[in-house]
Amino acid sequence: MDSAAFITAFVTLFVIIDPIGLFPIFVSLTQGVPEKERRRIGLRACITAFFLFAVFAFLGETVLGGIGISMPAFRIAGGILLFVTAFDMLFERRTKRREDQAEEAEEDYPDPSIFPLSIPLLAGPGAITSVILLAGQDSGIQSTLAVLGVVLLVLAIVFCLFLIAGALERLLGRTGITVITRLLGMLLAALSVQFILDGLKDFGFMG
């Protein structure tokens, strides 16, 4: 993976996983939890999410081929899905949905590390789609391992933000978080259009 591909993969996964938008949810899910246990919850969530990403990075394209879906078709569908996610981020629908999922988890799950932190907040449909698309851009295990390296880097950033979530929330405030989330939404919208254009090019619709 060259530097341009690495940057593209990092930006795509950083935007779709959205660590900055996640840390207020993490704070709300772990209110009153001792700091040591809060770290364990964050670590467990990130490890579980990485395992899920690894499974889809290695087997995603094989599964798609087994049910007759080509990578160009999946790129176009994935681009559309990512664009919907970007639209939600721009108009704060995604944040509201995540807060609703967090409230449901508080009622039913005392440990939020698996649900909703790992699934669907970290390893949601958009993030899994992105990993499959990125891993499928080049053949060979080296490309897949490179994508997983990017995933590991993004999840490490997520975990670091989890560790200082309370302080960052006080520093940025609600307005700061909203501004950053909308900027990331604009970036994700552009990346999603690029996925669609790549899929159309693979089909031969574009020169």
PDB file of C-alpha atoms in Angstrom:
ATOM      1  CA  MET A   1       0.000   0.000   0.000  1.00  0.00           C
ATOM      2  CA  ASP A   2       1.530   3.308  -1.086  1.00  0.00           C
ATOM      3  CA  SER A   3       1.265   6.522   0.921  1.00  0.00           C
ATOM      4  CA  ALA A   4      -1.719   7.857  -1.056  1.00  0.00           C
ATOM      5  CA  ALA A   5      -3.669   4.606  -0.573  1.00  0.00           C
ATOM      6  CA  PHE A   6      -2.760   4.593   3.126  1.00  0.00           C
ATOM      7  CA  ILE A   7      -4.027   8.142   3.588  1.00  0.00           C
ATOM      8  CA  THR A   8      -7.239   7.350   1.694  1.00  0.00           C
ATOM      9  CA  ALA A   9      -7.835   4.236   3.812  1.00  0.00           C
ATOM     10  CA  PHE A  10      -7.092   6.084   7.035  1.00  0.00           C
ATOM     11  CA  VAL A  11      -9.346   9.039   6.230  1.00  0.00           C
ATOM     12  CA  THR A  12     -12.166   6.746   5.088  1.00  0.00           C
ATOM     13  CA  LEU A  13     -12.100   4.609   8.230  1.00  0.00           C
ATOM     14  CA  PHE A  14     -11.504   7.524  10.577  1.00  0.00           C
ATOM     15  CA  VAL A  15     -14.489   9.378   9.182  1.00  0.00           C
ATOM     16  CA  ILE A  16     -16.855   6.402   9.081  1.00  0.00           C
ATOM     17  CA  ILE A  17     -15.917   5.085  12.551  1.00  0.00           C
ATOM     18  CA  ASP A  18     -15.973   8.701  13.797  1.00  0.00           C
ATOM     19  CA  PRO A  19     -13.976   8.522  17.063  1.00  0.00           C
ATOM     20  CA  ILE A  20     -14.815  12.150  17.863  1.00  0.00           C
ATOM     21  CA  GLY A  21     -18.531  11.485  17.603  1.00  0.00           C
ATOM     22  CA  LEU A  22     -18.209   8.305  19.639  1.00  0.00           C
ATOM     23  CA  PHE A  23     -16.521   9.572  22.758  1.00  0.00           C
ATOM     24  CA  PRO A  24     -19.547  11.486  24.147  1.00  0.00           C
ATOM     25  CA  ILE A  25     -21.582   8.287  23.747  1.00  0.00           C
ATOM     26  CA  PHE A  26     -18.845   6.357  25.556  1.00  0.00           C
ATOM     27  CA  VAL A  27     -18.993   8.850  28.413  1.00  0.00           C
ATOM     28  CA  SER A  28     -22.771   8.507  28.716  1.00  0.00           C
ATOM     29  CA  LEU A  29     -22.581   4.699  28.633  1.00  0.00           C
ATOM     30  CA  THR A  30     -19.959   4.552  31.372  1.00  0.00           C
ATOM     31  CA  GLN A  31     -21.209   7.212  33.755  1.00  0.00           C
ATOM     32  CA  GLY A  32     -20.467   6.221  37.329  1.00  0.00           C
ATOM     33  CA  VAL A  33     -18.162   3.378  36.236  1.00  0.00           C
ATOM     34  CA  PRO A  34     -14.754   3.312  37.960  1.00  0.00           C
ATOM     35  CA  GLU A  35     -11.880   4.480  35.753  1.00  0.00           C
ATOM     36  CA  LYS A  36     -10.210   1.061  35.710  1.00  0.00           C
ATOM     37  CA  GLU A  37     -13.395  -0.682  34.583  1.00  0.00           C
ATOM     38  CA  ARG A  38     -14.049   2.074  32.039  1.00  0.00           C
ATOM     39  CA  ARG A  39     -10.649   1.317  30.467  1.00  0.00           C
ATOM     40  CA  ARG A  40     -11.506  -2.383  30.336  1.00  0.00           C
ATOM     41  CA  ILE A  41     -14.822  -1.659  28.618  1.00  0.00           C
ATOM     42  CA  GLY A  42     -13.113   0.519  26.006  1.00  0.00           C
ATOM     43  CA  LEU A  43     -10.369  -2.035  25.366  1.00  0.00           C
ATOM     44  CA  ARG A  44     -12.858  -4.900  25.086  1.00  0.00           C
ATOM     45  CA  ALA A  45     -14.952  -2.919  22.601  1.00  0.00           C
ATOM     46  CA  CYS A  46     -11.954  -2.095  20.387  1.00  0.00           C
ATOM     47  CA  ILE A  47     -10.592  -5.672  20.405  1.00  0.00           C
ATOM     48  CA  THR A  48     -14.000  -7.103  19.490  1.00  0.00           C
ATOM     49  CA  ALA A  49     -14.414  -4.570  16.687  1.00  0.00           C
ATOM     50  CA  PHE A  50     -10.954  -5.390  15.305  1.00  0.00           C
ATOM     51  CA  PHE A  51     -11.779  -9.109  15.255  1.00  0.00           C
ATOM     52  CA  LEU A  52     -14.956  -8.401  13.278  1.00  0.00           C
ATOM     53  CA  PHE A  53     -13.095  -6.188  10.815  1.00  0.00           C
ATOM     54  CA  ALA A  54     -10.426  -8.877  10.328  1.00  0.00           C
ATOM     55  CA  VAL A  55     -13.051 -11.509   9.517  1.00  0.00           C
ATOM     56  CA  PHE A  56     -14.688  -9.303   6.899  1.00  0.00           C
ATOM     57  CA  ALA A  57     -11.354  -8.114   5.472  1.00  0.00           C
ATOM     58  CA  PHE A  58     -10.246 -11.695   4.770  1.00  0.00           C
ATOM     59  CA  LEU A  59     -13.595 -13.305   3.933  1.00  0.00           C
ATOM     60  CA  GLY A  60     -15.785 -10.448   2.732  1.00  0.00           C
ATOM     61  CA  GLU A  61     -14.900 -10.685  -0.949  1.00  0.00           C
ATOM     62  CA  THR A  62     -15.114 -14.512  -0.868  1.00  0.00           C
ATOM     63  CA  VAL A  63     -18.575 -14.364   0.659  1.00  0.00           C
ATOM     64  CA  LEU A  64     -19.676 -11.804  -1.928  1.00  0.00           C
ATOM     65  CA  GLY A  65     -18.356 -13.985  -4.765  1.00  0.00           C
ATOM     66  CA  GLY A  66     -20.156 -16.996  -3.325  1.00  0.00           C
ATOM     67  CA  ILE A  67     -23.509 -15.241  -3.594  1.00  0.00           C
ATOM     68  CA  GLY A  68     -22.770 -13.752  -7.009  1.00  0.00           C
ATOM     69  CA  ILE A  69     -21.999 -10.146  -6.109  1.00  0.00           C
ATOM     70  CA  SER A  70     -19.046  -8.537  -7.916  1.00  0.00           C
ATOM     71  CA  MET A  71     -16.704  -6.058  -6.241  1.00  0.00           C
ATOM     72  CA  PRO A  72     -17.682  -3.219  -8.639  1.00  0.00           C
ATOM     73  CA  ALA A  73     -21.341  -3.714  -7.706  1.00  0.00           C
ATOM     74  CA  PHE A  74     -20.410  -3.788  -4.032  1.00  0.00           C
ATOM     75  CA  ARG A  75     -18.325  -0.626  -4.433  1.00  0.00           C
ATOM     76  CA  ILE A  76     -21.318   1.217  -5.893  1.00  0.00           C
ATOM     77  CA  ALA A  77     -23.692  -0.087  -3.202  1.00  0.00           C
ATOM     78  CA  GLY A  78     -21.120   0.665  -0.507  1.00  0.00           C
ATOM     79  CA  GLY A  79     -20.615   4.170  -1.831  1.00  0.00           C
ATOM     80  CA  ILE A  80     -24.344   4.801  -1.667  1.00  0.00           C
ATOM     81  CA  LEU A  81     -24.440   3.471   1.918  1.00  0.00           C
ATOM     82  CA  LEU A  82     -21.532   5.684   2.925  1.00  0.00           C
ATOM     83  CA  PHE A  83     -23.229   8.692   1.317  1.00  0.00           C
ATOM     84  CA  VAL A  84     -26.362   8.030   3.396  1.00  0.00           C
ATOM     85  CA  THR A  85     -24.141   7.904   6.501  1.00  0.00           C
ATOM     86  CA  ALA A  86     -22.523  11.195   5.478  1.00  0.00           C
ATOM     87  CA  PHE A  87     -25.978  12.746   4.994  1.00  0.00           C
ATOM     88  CA  ASP A  88     -26.952  11.633   8.502  1.00  0.00           C
ATOM     89  CA  MET A  89     -23.752  13.147   9.923  1.00  0.00           C
ATOM     90  CA  LEU A  90     -24.335  16.464   8.172  1.00  0.00           C
ATOM     91  CA  PHE A  91     -27.857  16.753   9.580  1.00  0.00           C
ATOM     92  CA  GLU A  92     -27.061  15.176  12.990  1.00  0.00           C
ATOM     93  CA  ARG A  93     -29.352  12.192  12.412  1.00  0.00           C
ATOM     94  CA  ARG A  94     -26.477   9.779  13.064  1.00  0.00           C
ATOM     95  CA  THR A  95     -25.732  11.300  16.474  1.00  0.00           C
ATOM     96  CA  LYS A  96     -29.395  11.063  17.490  1.00  0.00           C
ATOM     97  CA  ARG A  97     -29.558   7.408  16.392  1.00  0.00           C
ATOM     98  CA  ARG A  98     -26.387   6.568  18.320  1.00  0.00           C
ATOM     99  CA  GLU A  99     -27.787   8.258  21.428  1.00  0.00           C
ATOM    100  CA  ASP A 100     -30.999   6.223  21.094  1.00  0.00           C
ATOM    101  CA  GLN A 101     -28.951   3.006  20.811  1.00  0.00           C
ATOM    102  CA  ALA A 102     -26.970   4.029  23.854  1.00  0.00           C
ATOM    103  CA  GLU A 103     -30.154   4.614  25.856  1.00  0.00           C
ATOM    104  CA  GLU A 104     -31.452   1.167  24.869  1.00  0.00           C
ATOM    105  CA  ALA A 105     -28.170  -0.393  25.959  1.00  0.00           C
ATOM    106  CA  GLU A 106     -28.314   1.323  29.349  1.00  0.00           C
ATOM    107  CA  GLU A 107     -31.661  -0.315  29.977  1.00  0.00           C
ATOM    108  CA  ASP A 108     -30.775  -3.853  28.849  1.00  0.00           C
ATOM    109  CA  TYR A 109     -26.978  -4.284  28.990  1.00  0.00           C
ATOM    110  CA  PRO A 110     -24.904  -3.350  32.074  1.00  0.00           C
ATOM    111  CA  ASP A 111     -21.699  -3.909  30.053  1.00  0.00           C
ATOM    112  CA  PRO A 112     -21.852  -1.846  26.830  1.00  0.00           C
ATOM    113  CA  SER A 113     -18.541  -3.095  25.386  1.00  0.00           C
ATOM    114  CA  ILE A 114     -20.129  -5.535  22.909  1.00  0.00           C
ATOM    115  CA  PHE A 115     -23.455  -3.799  22.330  1.00  0.00           C
ATOM    116  CA  PRO A 116     -23.643  -1.017  21.378  1.00  0.00           C
ATOM    117  CA  LEU A 117     -19.947  -0.033  21.430  1.00  0.00           C
ATOM    118  CA  SER A 118     -18.495  -2.822  19.261  1.00  0.00           C
ATOM    119  CA  ILE A 119     -21.706  -3.436  17.323  1.00  0.00           C
ATOM    120  CA  PRO A 120     -22.990  -1.220  15.765  1.00  0.00           C
ATOM    121  CA  LEU A 121     -21.137   1.902  16.913  1.00  0.00           C
ATOM    122  CA  LEU A 122     -17.587   0.802  15.996  1.00  0.00           C
ATOM    123  CA  ALA A 123     -18.109  -2.095  13.581  1.00  0.00           C
ATOM    124  CA  GLY A 124     -21.295  -0.869  11.963  1.00  0.00           C
ATOM    125  CA  PRO A 125     -22.477  -1.552   8.409  1.00  0.00           C
ATOM    126  CA  GLY A 126     -20.683   1.477   6.983  1.00  0.00           C
ATOM    127  CA  ALA A 127     -17.335   0.628   8.601  1.00  0.00           C
ATOM    128  CA  ILE A 128     -17.541  -3.048   7.613  1.00  0.00           C
ATOM    129  CA  THR A 129     -18.431  -2.032   4.054  1.00  0.00           C
ATOM    130  CA  SER A 130     -15.430   0.302   3.965  1.00  0.00           C
ATOM    131  CA  VAL A 131     -13.057  -2.443   5.135  1.00  0.00           C
ATOM    132  CA  ILE A 132     -14.321  -4.874   2.474  1.00  0.00           C
ATOM    133  CA  LEU A 133     -14.013  -2.215  -0.226  1.00  0.00           C
ATOM    134  CA  LEU A 134     -10.510  -1.158   0.820  1.00  0.00           C
ATOM    135  CA  ALA A 135      -9.271  -4.732   1.186  1.00  0.00           C
ATOM    136  CA  GLY A 136     -10.712  -5.582  -2.237  1.00  0.00           C
ATOM    137  CA  GLN A 137      -8.982  -2.759  -4.104  1.00  0.00           C
ATOM    138  CA  ASP A 138      -5.793  -4.813  -4.531  1.00  0.00           C
ATOM    139  CA  SER A 139      -5.402  -8.572  -4.557  1.00  0.00           C
ATOM    140  CA  GLY A 140      -3.040 -10.322  -2.174  1.00  0.00           C
ATOM    141  CA  ILE A 141      -2.720 -10.767   1.558  1.00  0.00           C
ATOM    142  CA  GLN A 142      -0.329  -7.810   1.900  1.00  0.00           C
ATOM    143  CA  SER A 143      -3.074  -5.386   0.891  1.00  0.00           C
ATOM    144  CA  THR A 144      -5.484  -6.923   3.397  1.00  0.00           C
ATOM    145  CA  LEU A 145      -2.887  -6.770   6.170  1.00  0.00           C
ATOM    146  CA  ALA A 146      -2.184  -3.134   5.295  1.00  0.00           C
ATOM    147  CA  VAL A 147      -5.889  -2.301   5.600  1.00  0.00           C
ATOM    148  CA  LEU A 148      -6.023  -4.096   8.946  1.00  0.00           C
ATOM    149  CA  GLY A 149      -3.018  -2.042  10.027  1.00  0.00           C
ATOM    150  CA  VAL A 150      -5.006   1.105   9.253  1.00  0.00           C
ATOM    151  CA  VAL A 151      -7.974  -0.334  11.162  1.00  0.00           C
ATOM    152  CA  LEU A 152      -5.699  -1.007  14.140  1.00  0.00           C
ATOM    153  CA  LEU A 153      -4.401   2.572  14.009  1.00  0.00           C
ATOM    154  CA  VAL A 154      -7.907   4.052  13.941  1.00  0.00           C
ATOM    155  CA  LEU A 155      -9.065   1.800  16.796  1.00  0.00           C
ATOM    156  CA  ALA A 156      -5.976   2.805  18.798  1.00  0.00           C
ATOM    157  CA  ILE A 157      -7.055   6.432  18.358  1.00  0.00           C
ATOM    158  CA  VAL A 158     -10.578   5.456  19.441  1.00  0.00           C
ATOM    159  CA  PHE A 159      -9.198   3.807  22.583  1.00  0.00           C
ATOM    160  CA  CYS A 160      -7.020   6.816  23.405  1.00  0.00           C
ATOM    161  CA  LEU A 161     -10.053   9.089  23.065  1.00  0.00           C
ATOM    162  CA  PHE A 162     -12.022   6.733  25.298  1.00  0.00           C
ATOM    163  CA  LEU A 163      -9.318   7.145  27.956  1.00  0.00           C
ATOM    164  CA  ILE A 164      -9.608  10.948  27.915  1.00  0.00           C
ATOM    165  CA  ALA A 165     -13.252  11.169  26.859  1.00  0.00           C
ATOM    166  CA  GLY A 166     -14.456  13.148  29.846  1.00  0.00           C
ATOM    167  CA  ALA A 167     -11.767  15.827  29.528  1.00  0.00           C
ATOM    168  CA  LEU A 168     -12.235  16.175  25.746  1.00  0.00           C
ATOM    169  CA  GLU A 169     -15.984  16.546  26.106  1.00  0.00           C
ATOM    170  CA  ARG A 170     -15.513  19.418  28.528  1.00  0.00           C
ATOM    171  CA  LEU A 171     -12.902  21.016  26.258  1.00  0.00           C
ATOM    172  CA  LEU A 172     -14.795  20.887  22.946  1.00  0.00           C
ATOM    173  CA  GLY A 173     -18.330  21.310  24.204  1.00  0.00           C
ATOM    174  CA  ARG A 174     -21.464  20.390  22.300  1.00  0.00           C
ATOM    175  CA  THR A 175     -20.886  23.012  19.592  1.00  0.00           C
ATOM    176  CA  GLY A 176     -17.323  21.899  18.913  1.00  0.00           C
ATOM    177  CA  ILE A 177     -18.376  18.279  18.544  1.00  0.00           C
ATOM    178  CA  THR A 178     -21.188  19.260  16.156  1.00  0.00           C
ATOM    179  CA  VAL A 179     -18.859  21.326  13.944  1.00  0.00           C
ATOM    180  CA  ILE A 180     -16.257  18.546  13.691  1.00  0.00           C
ATOM    181  CA  THR A 181     -18.907  15.898  12.960  1.00  0.00           C
ATOM    182  CA  ARG A 182     -20.319  17.968  10.079  1.00  0.00           C
ATOM    183  CA  LEU A 183     -16.871  18.560   8.601  1.00  0.00           C
ATOM    184  CA  LEU A 184     -16.216  14.821   8.712  1.00  0.00           C
ATOM    185  CA  GLY A 185     -19.602  14.270   7.061  1.00  0.00           C
ATOM    186  CA  MET A 186     -18.620  16.474   4.108  1.00  0.00           C
ATOM    187  CA  LEU A 187     -15.376  14.555   3.708  1.00  0.00           C
ATOM    188  CA  LEU A 188     -17.163  11.213   3.856  1.00  0.00           C
ATOM    189  CA  ALA A 189     -19.650  12.362   1.204  1.00  0.00           C
ATOM    190  CA  ALA A 190     -16.784  13.094  -1.192  1.00  0.00           C
ATOM    191  CA  LEU A 191     -15.155   9.728  -0.470  1.00  0.00           C
ATOM    192  CA  SER A 192     -18.446   7.890  -1.020  1.00  0.00           C
ATOM    193  CA  VAL A 193     -18.847   9.509  -4.449  1.00  0.00           C
ATOM    194  CA  GLN A 194     -15.320   8.342  -5.289  1.00  0.00           C
ATOM    195  CA  PHE A 195     -16.274   4.749  -4.395  1.00  0.00           C
ATOM    196  CA  ILE A 196     -19.270   4.983  -6.740  1.00  0.00           C
ATOM    197  CA  LEU A 197     -17.137   6.414  -9.559  1.00  0.00           C
ATOM    198  CA  ASP A 198     -14.577   3.609  -9.078  1.00  0.00           C
ATOM    199  CA  GLY A 199     -17.344   1.011  -9.323  1.00  0.00           C
ATOM    200  CA  LEU A 200     -18.743   2.581 -12.497  1.00  0.00           C
ATOM    201  CA  LYS A 201     -15.244   2.689 -13.984  1.00  0.00           C
ATOM    202  CA  ASP A 202     -14.750  -1.028 -13.237  1.00  0.00           C
ATOM    203  CA  PHE A 203     -18.010  -1.725 -15.074  1.00  0.00           C
ATOM    204  CA  GLY A 204     -16.699   0.219 -18.087  1.00  0.00           C
ATOM    205  CA  PHE A 205     -19.152   3.118 -17.856  1.00  0.00           C
ATOM    206  CA  MET A 206     -16.321   5.632 -17.512  1.00  0.00           C
ATOM    207  CA  GLY A 207     -13.072   5.936 -19.352  1.00  0.00           C
TER     208      GLY A 207
END
